[in-house]
Coordinates of N, CA and C and ligand atoms in Angstrom, one line a residue:
M1 N -99.0 89.4 39.3 CA -97.9 90.0 39.9 C -96.6 89.1 39.8
Q2 N -95.6 89.6 39.2 CA -94.4 88.8 39.1 C -93.4 89.4 40.0
V3 N -92.7 88.5 40.8 CA -91.7 89.0 41.7 C -90.3 88.6 41.2
S4 N -89.4 89.6 41.2 CA -88.0 89.2 40.9 C -87.0 89.8 41.8
L5 N -85.9 89.3 41.9 CA -84.9 89.8 42.9 C -83.7 90.4 42.3
L6 N -83.2 91.5 42.9 CA -82.0 92.2 42.4 C -81.0 92.2 43.5
P7 N -79.8 91.6 43.3 CA -78.8 91.7 44.3 C -78.3 93.2 44.4
A8 N -78.0 93.6 45.6 CA -77.5 95.0 45.8 C -76.5 95.0 47.0
L9 N -75.7 96.1 47.0 CA -74.7 96.3 48.0 C -73.9 95.0 48.1
S10 N -73.5 94.6 49.3 CA -72.7 93.3 49.4 C -73.5 92.1 49.5
D11 N -74.6 92.1 50.2 CA -75.4 90.9 50.3 C -76.9 91.1 50.5
N12 N -77.4 92.3 50.1 CA -78.8 92.7 50.1 C -79.5 92.2 48.9
Y13 N -80.8 92.0 49.1 CA -81.7 91.7 47.9 C -82.8 92.8 47.9
I14 N -83.1 93.3 46.7 CA -84.2 94.3 46.5 C -85.2 93.4 45.7
F15 N -86.5 93.6 45.9 CA -87.5 92.9 45.2 C -88.3 93.8 44.3
V16 N -88.5 93.4 43.1 CA -89.3 94.2 42.2 C -90.6 93.4 41.9
L17 N -91.8 94.0 42.1 CA -93.1 93.4 41.8 C -93.5 94.1 40.5
H18 N -94.0 93.3 39.6 CA -94.3 93.8 38.3 C -95.7 93.3 37.8
D19 N -96.4 94.3 37.3 CA -97.7 93.9 36.7 C -97.6 94.2 35.2
P20 N -97.4 93.2 34.4 CA -97.2 93.4 33.0 C -98.5 94.0 32.3
D21 N -99.7 93.7 32.8 CA -100.9 94.2 32.2 C -101.0 95.7 32.2
Q22 N -100.6 96.3 33.4 CA -100.7 97.7 33.5 C -99.4 98.5 33.4
N23 N -98.3 97.7 33.1 CA -97.0 98.3 33.0 C -96.6 99.1 34.2
I24 N -96.9 98.5 35.4 CA -96.5 99.2 36.6 C -95.7 98.3 37.5
A25 N -94.9 98.9 38.4 CA -94.0 98.1 39.3 C -94.0 98.7 40.7
A26 N -93.7 97.8 41.6 CA -93.4 98.3 43.0 C -92.1 97.7 43.4
V27 N -91.5 98.3 44.4 CA -90.2 97.8 44.9 C -90.2 97.6 46.4
V28 N -89.6 96.5 46.8 CA -89.5 96.3 48.3 C -88.1 96.6 48.7
D29 N -87.9 97.5 49.6 CA -86.5 97.7 50.3 C -85.4 98.0 49.2
P30 N -85.6 99.2 48.5 CA -84.5 99.6 47.6 C -83.3 100.0 48.3
A31 N -82.3 99.2 48.5 CA -81.0 99.5 49.1 C -80.3 100.6 48.4
E32 N -80.5 100.5 47.0 CA -79.9 101.6 46.2 C -80.8 101.7 44.9
A33 N -80.7 102.8 44.3 CA -81.6 103.1 43.2 C -81.2 102.5 41.9
A34 N -79.9 102.5 41.6 CA -79.4 102.2 40.2 C -79.9 100.9 39.7
P35 N -79.8 99.8 40.4 CA -80.3 98.5 39.8 C -81.8 98.5 39.6
V36 N -82.5 99.2 40.4 CA -84.0 99.3 40.3 C -84.3 100.1 39.0
L37 N -83.7 101.2 38.8 CA -83.9 102.0 37.6 C -83.6 101.3 36.4
R38 N -82.5 100.5 36.4 CA -82.2 99.7 35.2 C -83.3 98.6 35.0
R39 N -83.7 98.0 36.0 CA -84.8 97.0 35.8 C -86.1 97.6 35.3
L40 N -86.5 98.7 35.9 CA -87.7 99.4 35.4 C -87.6 99.7 34.0
E41 N -86.5 100.2 33.5 CA -86.3 100.5 32.1 C -86.4 99.3 31.3
A42 N -85.8 98.2 31.7 CA -85.8 97.0 30.9 C -87.3 96.4 30.8
L43 N -88.1 96.6 31.9 CA -89.4 96.2 31.9 C -90.4 97.1 31.2
G44 N -89.9 98.4 31.0 CA -90.8 99.4 30.5 C -91.9 99.7 31.5
A45 N -91.7 99.6 32.8 CA -92.7 99.8 33.8 C -92.5 101.0 34.6
K46 N -93.6 101.6 35.0 CA -93.6 102.8 35.9 C -93.6 102.4 37.3
L47 N -92.8 103.0 38.1 CA -92.7 102.7 39.6 C -93.9 103.4 40.3
V48 N -94.8 102.6 41.0 CA -95.9 103.3 41.7 C -95.8 103.2 43.2
A49 N -95.0 102.3 43.7 CA -94.9 102.1 45.1 C -93.5 101.6 45.6
I50 N -93.1 102.2 46.7 CA -91.9 101.7 47.4 C -92.4 101.2 48.8
F51 N -92.2 99.9 49.0 CA -92.6 99.3 50.3 C -91.4 99.0 51.1
N52 N -91.2 99.8 52.2 CA -90.1 99.6 53.1 C -90.5 98.8 54.3
T53 N -89.6 97.9 54.7 CA -89.8 97.0 55.9 C -89.3 97.7 57.1
H54 N -88.2 98.4 57.0 CA -87.7 99.1 58.2 C -86.7 100.2 57.8
H55 N -86.2 100.9 58.7 CA -85.5 102.2 58.4 C -84.0 102.0 58.1
H56 N -83.5 100.9 58.2 CA -82.0 100.7 58.0 C -81.7 101.2 56.6
M57 N -80.5 101.8 56.5 CA -80.0 102.4 55.2 C -80.0 101.4 54.1
D58 N -79.6 100.1 54.4 CA -79.5 99.1 53.4 C -80.8 98.6 52.9
H59 N -81.9 99.3 53.4 CA -83.3 99.0 52.9 C -84.0 100.2 52.4
I60 N -83.5 101.4 52.6 CA -84.2 102.6 52.2 C -83.2 103.5 51.4
G61 N -82.0 103.1 51.2 CA -81.0 103.9 50.6 C -81.3 104.5 49.2
G62 N -82.2 103.8 48.5 CA -82.6 104.2 47.1 C -83.9 105.1 47.1
N63 N -84.5 105.2 48.2 CA -85.8 106.0 48.2 C -85.8 107.3 47.5
K64 N -84.8 108.2 48.0 CA -84.8 109.6 47.5 C -84.7 109.6 46.0
E65 N -83.7 108.9 45.4 CA -83.4 108.9 44.0 C -84.6 108.3 43.2
L66 N -85.2 107.3 43.7 CA -86.4 106.7 43.0 C -87.6 107.7 43.0
M67 N -87.7 108.5 44.1 CA -88.8 109.5 44.2 C -88.5 110.6 43.2
Q68 N -87.2 110.9 43.0 CA -86.9 112.0 42.0 C -87.3 111.5 40.6
S69 N -87.0 110.2 40.3 CA -87.3 109.7 38.9 C -88.8 109.4 38.7
Y70 N -89.5 109.1 39.8 CA -90.9 108.8 39.7 C -91.6 109.6 40.8
P71 N -91.9 110.9 40.5 CA -92.4 111.8 41.5 C -93.8 111.4 42.1
G72 N -94.5 110.6 41.4 CA -95.9 110.2 42.0 C -95.8 109.0 42.8
V73 N -94.6 108.4 43.0 CA -94.5 107.1 43.7 C -95.0 107.2 45.2
G74 N -95.7 106.2 45.7 CA -96.1 106.1 47.1 C -95.0 105.5 47.9
V75 N -94.7 106.1 49.1 CA -93.6 105.5 49.9 C -94.2 105.0 51.2
Y76 N -94.1 103.7 51.4 CA -94.8 103.0 52.5 C -93.8 102.6 53.6
G77 N -94.2 102.6 54.8 CA -93.3 102.0 55.9 C -94.2 101.9 57.2
G78 N -93.5 101.4 58.2 CA -94.2 101.2 59.5 C -94.5 102.6 60.2
A79 N -95.7 102.6 60.9 CA -96.1 103.8 61.6 C -95.0 104.2 62.6
A80 N -94.4 103.1 63.3 CA -93.5 103.4 64.3 C -92.1 103.8 63.7
D81 N -92.0 103.8 62.4 CA -90.7 104.3 61.8 C -90.9 105.8 61.3
R82 N -92.0 106.4 61.7 CA -92.2 107.9 61.3 C -90.9 108.7 61.6
G83 N -90.5 109.4 60.6 CA -89.3 110.2 60.8 C -88.0 109.5 60.5
R84 N -88.0 108.2 60.2 CA -86.8 107.5 60.0 C -86.7 106.9 58.6
I85 N -87.7 107.1 57.8 CA -87.7 106.6 56.4 C -87.9 107.7 55.4
D86 N -86.9 107.9 54.6 CA -86.9 109.0 53.6 C -88.2 109.0 52.8
G87 N -88.9 110.1 52.7 CA -90.0 110.3 51.9 C -91.3 109.6 52.3
Q88 N -91.3 108.9 53.4 CA -92.4 108.1 53.8 C -93.7 108.9 53.8
Q89 N -94.8 108.4 53.2 CA -96.1 109.1 53.1 C -97.2 108.2 53.7
V90 N -97.0 106.9 53.8 CA -98.0 106.0 54.3 C -97.5 105.3 55.5
F91 N -98.2 105.3 56.6 CA -97.8 104.8 57.9 C -98.6 103.6 58.3
L92 N -98.0 102.4 58.2 CA -98.7 101.2 58.3 C -98.6 100.6 59.7
E93 N -99.7 99.9 60.1 CA -99.7 99.2 61.4 C -100.2 97.8 61.1
E94 N -100.1 97.0 62.2 CA -100.6 95.6 62.2 C -102.0 95.6 61.6
G95 N -102.3 94.8 60.6 CA -103.6 94.8 60.0 C -103.9 95.8 58.9
S96 N -103.0 96.7 58.7 CA -103.1 97.6 57.5 C -103.1 96.8 56.2
R97 N -103.6 97.4 55.2 CA -103.6 96.8 53.9 C -102.9 97.7 52.8
V98 N -102.2 97.1 51.9 CA -101.7 97.8 50.8 C -102.2 97.2 49.5
E99 N -102.3 98.0 48.4 CA -102.8 97.5 47.1 C -101.7 97.6 46.1
F100 N -101.5 96.5 45.3 CA -100.7 96.6 44.1 C -101.2 95.6 43.1
A101 N -101.4 96.1 41.9 CA -101.7 95.2 40.7 C -102.9 94.3 41.0
G102 N -103.9 94.9 41.7 CA -105.1 94.1 42.0 C -104.9 93.1 43.1
R103 N -103.7 93.1 43.7 CA -103.5 92.2 44.9 C -103.5 93.1 46.2
T104 N -104.0 92.5 47.2 CA -104.0 93.2 48.5 C -103.0 92.5 49.4
G105 N -102.0 93.4 49.9 CA -101.0 92.9 50.9 C -101.5 93.2 52.3
E106 N -101.2 92.2 53.2 CA -101.5 92.4 54.6 C -100.2 92.8 55.3
V107 N -100.4 93.7 56.3 CA -99.2 94.2 57.0 C -99.2 93.6 58.4
F108 N -98.0 93.0 58.7 CA -97.7 92.5 60.1 C -96.7 93.5 60.8
F109 N -97.0 93.9 62.0 CA -96.1 94.6 62.8 C -95.1 93.6 63.5
V110 N -93.9 93.6 63.1 CA -92.9 92.6 63.6 C -91.7 93.2 64.3
P111 N -91.8 93.9 65.4 CA -90.7 94.5 66.0 C -89.7 93.4 66.6
G112 N -88.5 93.9 66.7 CA -87.5 93.0 67.3 C -86.1 93.3 66.7
H113 N -85.9 93.2 65.4 CA -84.7 93.6 64.7 C -84.6 95.2 64.9
T114 N -85.7 95.8 64.6 CA -85.9 97.3 64.9 C -87.3 97.4 65.5
S115 N -87.5 98.6 66.2 CA -88.8 98.8 66.9 C -89.9 99.1 65.9
G116 N -89.6 99.4 64.7 CA -90.7 99.8 63.7 C -90.9 98.8 62.6
H117 N -90.3 97.7 62.6 CA -90.2 96.8 61.5 C -91.6 96.2 61.2
I118 N -91.9 96.2 59.9 CA -93.2 95.5 59.4 C -92.8 94.5 58.3
A119 N -93.8 93.6 58.1 CA -93.7 92.7 57.0 C -94.9 92.8 56.1
Y120 N -94.8 92.5 54.8 CA -95.9 92.5 53.9 C -96.2 91.1 53.4
Y121 N -97.4 90.7 53.4 CA -97.8 89.4 53.0 C -98.9 89.5 51.9
F122 N -98.6 89.0 50.7 CA -99.6 89.0 49.7 C -100.2 87.5 49.6
P123 N -101.4 87.3 50.0 CA -102.0 85.9 49.9 C -102.1 85.5 48.4
P124 N -102.2 84.2 48.2 CA -102.3 83.8 46.8 C -103.6 84.4 46.2
A125 N -103.5 84.8 44.9 CA -104.6 85.5 44.2 C -105.5 84.4 43.7
T126 N -105.0 83.3 43.3 CA -105.8 82.2 42.7 C -105.3 80.9 43.3
E127 N -106.2 79.9 43.2 CA -105.9 78.5 43.7 C -104.6 78.0 43.1
G128 N -103.8 77.4 43.8 CA -102.6 76.8 43.2 C -101.4 77.8 43.2
E129 N -101.6 79.0 43.5 CA -100.6 80.0 43.5 C -100.0 80.1 44.9
S130 N -98.8 80.6 45.1 CA -98.3 80.7 46.5 C -98.4 82.2 46.9
G131 N -98.5 82.3 48.3 CA -98.4 83.7 48.8 C -97.0 84.2 48.8
E132 N -96.8 85.5 48.9 CA -95.5 86.1 48.9 C -95.3 86.9 50.2
L133 N -94.2 86.6 50.9 CA -93.9 87.3 52.2 C -92.6 88.0 52.1
F134 N -92.7 89.3 52.3 CA -91.5 90.2 52.3 C -91.3 90.6 53.7
C135 N -90.2 90.0 54.3 CA -90.0 90.1 55.7 C -88.8 90.8 56.1
G136 N -88.1 91.5 55.2 CA -87.0 92.3 55.6 C -85.9 91.6 56.3
D137 N -85.6 92.1 57.5 CA -84.5 91.5 58.4 C -85.1 90.9 59.6
T138 N -86.4 90.5 59.5 CA -87.0 89.8 60.7 C -86.8 88.3 60.6
L139 N -87.3 87.7 59.5 CA -87.0 86.2 59.2 C -86.0 86.1 58.1
F140 N -84.9 85.4 58.3 CA -84.1 85.1 57.1 C -84.2 83.6 56.8
A141 N -83.7 83.2 55.6 CA -83.7 81.8 55.3 C -82.6 81.2 56.3
G142 N -83.1 80.3 57.2 CA -82.2 79.6 58.1 C -81.9 80.5 59.4
G143 N -82.4 81.7 59.5 CA -82.0 82.5 60.6 C -83.0 83.6 60.9
C144 N -82.6 84.6 61.7 CA -83.5 85.8 61.9 C -82.6 87.0 62.1
G145 N -83.2 88.2 62.1 CA -82.3 89.4 62.3 C -81.8 89.5 63.7
R146 N -80.8 90.3 63.9 CA -80.2 90.6 65.2 C -81.2 91.5 65.9
L147 N -81.2 91.4 67.3 CA -82.1 92.2 68.1 C -81.5 93.5 68.4
F148 N -81.5 94.4 67.4 CA -80.9 95.8 67.7 C -81.8 96.6 68.6
E149 N -83.2 96.5 68.4 CA -84.1 97.4 69.1 C -85.2 96.6 69.7
G150 N -85.0 95.4 70.1 CA -86.1 94.6 70.7 C -85.6 93.5 71.6
T151 N -86.5 92.8 72.1 CA -86.2 91.7 73.1 C -86.6 90.4 72.5
P152 N -86.0 89.3 73.0 CA -86.4 87.9 72.5 C -87.9 87.7 72.6
S153 N -88.6 88.2 73.6 CA -90.0 88.0 73.7 C -90.8 88.7 72.6
Q154 N -90.3 89.9 72.3 CA -91.0 90.6 71.1 C -90.7 89.8 69.8
M155 N -89.5 89.4 69.6 CA -89.1 88.7 68.4 C -89.9 87.4 68.2
V156 N -90.1 86.7 69.3 CA -90.9 85.4 69.3 C -92.3 85.8 68.9
D157 N -92.9 86.8 69.4 CA -94.2 87.2 69.0 C -94.3 87.5 67.5
S158 N -93.3 88.3 67.1 CA -93.2 88.7 65.7 C -93.1 87.5 64.8
L159 N -92.1 86.6 65.1 CA -91.9 85.4 64.2 C -93.1 84.4 64.3
S160 N -93.8 84.5 65.5 CA -95.0 83.6 65.6 C -96.1 84.0 64.5
K161 N -96.2 85.3 64.3 CA -97.2 85.7 63.3 C -96.8 85.2 61.9
L162 N -95.5 85.3 61.6 CA -95.1 84.8 60.3 C -95.2 83.3 60.2
R163 N -94.9 82.6 61.3 CA -94.9 81.1 61.3 C -96.3 80.6 61.0
E164 N -97.4 81.4 61.2 CA -98.7 80.9 61.0 C -99.1 80.9 59.5
L165 N -98.4 81.5 58.7 CA -98.7 81.6 57.3 C -98.6 80.2 56.6
P166 N -99.2 80.0 55.5 CA -99.2 78.6 54.8 C -97.8 78.2 54.5
D167 N -97.6 76.9 54.5 CA -96.2 76.3 54.2 C -95.7 76.7 52.8
D168 N -96.6 76.9 51.9 CA -96.0 77.1 50.5 C -95.8 78.6 50.3
T169 N -95.9 79.4 51.3 CA -95.6 80.9 51.2 C -94.1 81.0 50.8
R170 N -93.9 81.9 49.8 CA -92.5 82.2 49.4 C -92.0 83.2 50.3
V171 N -90.8 83.0 50.9 CA -90.2 83.9 51.8 C -89.1 84.7 51.2
W172 N -89.3 86.0 51.0 CA -88.4 86.9 50.3 C -87.7 87.7 51.4
C173 N -86.6 87.4 51.9 CA -85.9 88.1 53.0 C -84.8 89.0 52.4
G174 N -84.3 89.9 53.3 CA -83.5 91.0 52.8 C -82.0 90.7 52.5
H175 N -81.5 89.6 52.9 CA -80.1 89.3 52.8 C -79.8 87.9 52.3
E176 N -78.7 87.7 51.7 CA -78.2 86.3 51.4 C -77.3 85.9 52.5
Y177 N -77.9 85.4 53.6 CA -77.1 84.9 54.7 C -77.3 83.4 54.9
T178 N -78.0 82.8 54.0 CA -78.5 81.4 54.2 C -77.5 80.4 54.6
Q179 N -76.3 80.4 53.9 CA -75.3 79.3 54.2 C -74.8 79.5 55.6
K180 N -74.4 80.7 55.9 CA -73.8 80.9 57.3 C -74.9 80.6 58.3
N181 N -76.1 81.0 58.1 CA -77.2 80.7 59.0 C -77.3 79.2 59.3
L182 N -77.3 78.4 58.2 CA -77.5 77.0 58.3 C -76.3 76.3 58.9
Q183 N -75.1 76.9 58.7 CA -73.9 76.4 59.4 C -74.1 76.5 60.9
F184 N -74.6 77.6 61.4 CA -75.0 77.8 62.8 C -76.0 76.8 63.2
A185 N -77.1 76.7 62.4 CA -78.2 75.8 62.7 C -77.7 74.4 63.0
L186 N -76.7 73.9 62.2 CA -76.2 72.6 62.3 C -75.5 72.4 63.7
T187 N -75.0 73.4 64.3 CA -74.3 73.3 65.6 C -75.4 73.1 66.7
V188 N -76.6 73.4 66.5 CA -77.6 73.2 67.6 C -78.7 72.2 67.2
D189 N -78.8 71.8 65.9 CA -79.8 70.9 65.5 C -79.3 69.9 64.4
G190 N -78.0 69.4 64.7 CA -77.3 68.7 63.7 C -77.9 67.3 63.3
D191 N -78.8 66.8 64.1 CA -79.4 65.5 63.8 C -80.6 65.6 62.9
N192 N -81.0 66.8 62.6 CA -82.2 67.1 61.8 C -82.0 66.8 60.3
P193 N -82.5 65.7 59.8 CA -82.3 65.4 58.4 C -82.7 66.4 57.4
D194 N -83.8 67.1 57.6 CA -84.3 68.2 56.7 C -83.2 69.3 56.7
L195 N -82.6 69.6 57.8 CA -81.6 70.6 57.9 C -80.3 70.2 57.1
Q196 N -79.9 68.9 57.3 CA -78.7 68.4 56.6 C -78.9 68.5 55.1
R197 N -80.1 68.1 54.7 CA -80.4 68.1 53.2 C -80.4 69.6 52.7
R198 N -81.1 70.4 53.4 CA -81.2 71.9 53.0 C -79.8 72.5 52.9
F199 N -78.9 72.2 53.9 CA -77.6 72.7 53.9 C -76.8 72.3 52.6
T200 N -76.9 71.0 52.3 CA -76.3 70.5 51.1 C -76.8 71.3 49.8
E201 N -78.1 71.4 49.7 CA -78.7 72.2 48.6 C -78.2 73.6 48.5
V202 N -78.2 74.3 49.7 CA -77.8 75.7 49.7 C -76.3 75.8 49.4
K203 N -75.5 74.9 49.9 CA -74.0 75.0 49.6 C -73.8 74.8 48.1
E204 N -74.5 73.9 47.5 CA -74.4 73.7 46.0 C -74.9 75.0 45.3
A205 N -76.0 75.5 45.7 CA -76.5 76.7 45.0 C -75.5 77.9 45.1
R206 N -74.9 78.0 46.3 CA -74.0 79.1 46.5 C -72.7 78.9 45.7
R207 N -72.3 77.6 45.5 CA -71.1 77.3 44.7 C -71.4 77.8 43.3
R208 N -72.6 77.6 42.8 CA -73.0 78.1 41.5 C -73.4 79.6 41.5
L209 N -73.2 80.3 42.6 CA -73.5 81.7 42.7 C -74.9 82.0 42.5
E210 N -75.8 81.0 42.8 CA -77.2 81.3 42.7 C -77.8 81.8 44.1
A211 N -78.9 82.6 44.0 CA -79.6 83.1 45.2 C -80.3 81.9 45.8
T212 N -80.3 81.9 47.1 CA -81.1 80.9 47.9 C -82.5 81.4 48.3
I213 N -82.8 82.6 47.8 CA -84.1 83.3 48.1 C -84.9 83.2 46.8
P214 N -86.2 83.0 46.8 CA -87.0 82.8 48.0 C -86.9 81.4 48.6
S215 N -87.0 81.4 49.9 CA -87.2 80.1 50.6 C -88.7 79.9 50.7
H216 N -89.1 78.8 51.3 CA -90.5 78.5 51.5 C -90.7 78.3 53.0
L217 N -91.9 78.8 53.5 CA -92.1 78.8 54.9 C -92.1 77.4 55.5
G218 N -92.6 76.4 54.7 CA -92.7 75.0 55.2 C -91.2 74.5 55.5
I219 N -90.3 74.9 54.6 CA -88.9 74.5 54.8 C -88.4 75.2 56.1
E220 N -88.6 76.5 56.2 CA -88.1 77.2 57.3 C -88.6 76.6 58.6
K221 N -89.9 76.2 58.7 CA -90.5 75.6 59.9 C -89.7 74.4 60.3
R222 N -89.2 73.7 59.3 CA -88.4 72.4 59.6 C -87.0 72.6 59.9
V223 N -86.4 73.7 59.4 CA -84.9 73.8 59.5 C -84.4 75.0 60.2
N224 N -85.2 76.0 60.4 CA -84.7 77.3 60.9 C -84.9 77.3 62.5
P225 N -83.7 77.3 63.2 CA -83.8 77.2 64.6 C -84.6 78.4 65.3
F226 N -84.6 79.5 64.6 CA -85.3 80.7 65.1 C -86.8 80.6 64.9
L227 N -87.3 79.5 64.3 CA -88.8 79.2 64.3 C -89.1 78.0 65.1
R228 N -88.1 77.5 65.9 CA -88.2 76.2 66.5 C -87.9 76.3 68.0
W229 N -88.3 77.4 68.6 CA -88.1 77.6 70.1 C -88.9 76.6 70.9
D230 N -89.9 76.0 70.3 CA -90.8 75.1 71.1 C -90.5 73.6 70.8
V231 N -89.4 73.3 70.0 CA -89.1 72.0 69.6 C -88.1 71.4 70.7
P232 N -88.4 70.2 71.3 CA -87.6 69.6 72.4 C -86.1 69.6 72.1
E233 N -85.8 69.2 70.8 CA -84.3 69.1 70.5 C -83.6 70.4 70.7
L234 N -84.2 71.5 70.3 CA -83.6 72.8 70.4 C -83.6 73.3 71.8
Q235 N -84.7 73.0 72.5 CA -84.7 73.4 73.9 C -83.6 72.6 74.7
A236 N -83.4 71.4 74.3 CA -82.3 70.6 75.0 C -80.9 71.1 74.6
A237 N -80.8 71.6 73.4 CA -79.5 72.1 72.9 C -79.0 73.3 73.7
V238 N -80.0 74.1 74.2 CA -79.6 75.3 75.0 C -80.0 75.2 76.5
K239 N -80.4 73.9 76.8 CA -80.7 73.6 78.3 C -81.8 74.5 78.8
S240 N -82.9 74.6 78.1 CA -84.0 75.3 78.6 C -85.3 74.6 78.3
K241 N -86.4 74.9 79.0 CA -87.7 74.3 78.7 C -88.7 75.5 78.4
D242 N -88.1 76.7 78.4 CA -88.9 77.9 78.2 C -88.7 78.4 76.7
P243 N -89.8 78.6 76.0 CA -89.7 78.9 74.6 C -88.9 80.3 74.4
V244 N -89.3 81.3 75.1 CA -88.6 82.6 74.9 C -87.1 82.5 75.3
Q245 N -86.9 81.8 76.4 CA -85.5 81.7 76.8 C -84.7 80.9 75.8
T246 N -85.3 79.9 75.3 CA -84.7 79.1 74.2 C -84.3 80.0 73.0
F247 N -85.3 80.7 72.6 CA -85.0 81.7 71.5 C -83.9 82.6 71.8
G248 N -83.9 83.2 73.0 CA -82.9 84.2 73.5 C -81.5 83.6 73.5
R249 N -81.5 82.4 74.0 CA -80.1 81.7 74.1 C -79.6 81.4 72.7
L250 N -80.5 81.0 71.8 CA -80.1 80.7 70.4 C -79.6 82.0 69.7
R251 N -80.3 83.0 69.9 CA -79.9 84.3 69.3 C -78.6 84.8 69.9
G252 N -78.4 84.6 71.2 CA -77.1 85.0 71.8 C -76.0 84.2 71.2
M253 N -76.2 82.9 71.0 CA -75.1 82.0 70.5 C -74.8 82.4 69.0
K254 N -75.9 82.7 68.3 CA -75.7 83.1 66.9 C -74.9 84.5 66.8
D255 N -75.2 85.4 67.7 CA -74.4 86.6 67.7 C -72.9 86.4 67.9
Q256 N -72.5 85.4 68.6 CA -71.1 85.1 68.8 C -70.5 84.2 67.7
F257 N -71.4 83.6 66.8 CA -71.0 82.6 65.9 C -70.0 83.1 64.8
Ligands
ZN1 ZN1 -81.8 95.8 59.1
FE2 FE1 -80.5 94.7 56.4

């Protein structure tokens, strides 16, 4: 399974999963159809699955057109998003499994950004390979999604599930927000040398107009304030000793940043 990323809209990423042996592909969160159709044509691959993480238009906007071009395509999304995702046929819950190209993806129910949000995790197929996490707008590189339909406590539960995955897991998130996220992170965790180093790398990558995605979970655990609600430095920065309150205060500050 090869994963590639397509920039879409102003700052979205669409992910194309490709199996060259069977000439099939799947797409995660098609914000729009056109770039996906062009990539499928270039690959000579047939689209067999659309994996949606949540119902926001910038993640499902291409569903209808892709279904017209590939009438047999399976459309997957969270069970709690029933009625909100165009063409949805498969309703996934915590612990559900999806299949693509001989790989089995595990589904996590991760409400907080929206009430129906799910994430897809494909564990490594062979030794030495990395797992792939498609987390939509739940976990970003250096940040997390806004709480449109959830509470800090829900989001901490959701992010806790993702934080348990192996450090070398590749994190494919839905937006190029990394630089701005890390700018915020520096205001609350500025003495963190891993964060300082990561910010420099990201700034350079963006200057060259490169994507900062995928990130790796190991890096995120060290630099992302929204995975660090139990770290004393961050608790001190928001004057709390409670993990959920720490997270909530950080999220509130980021909303104003
Ligand atoms: Zn969203
Ligand atoms: Fe989004």
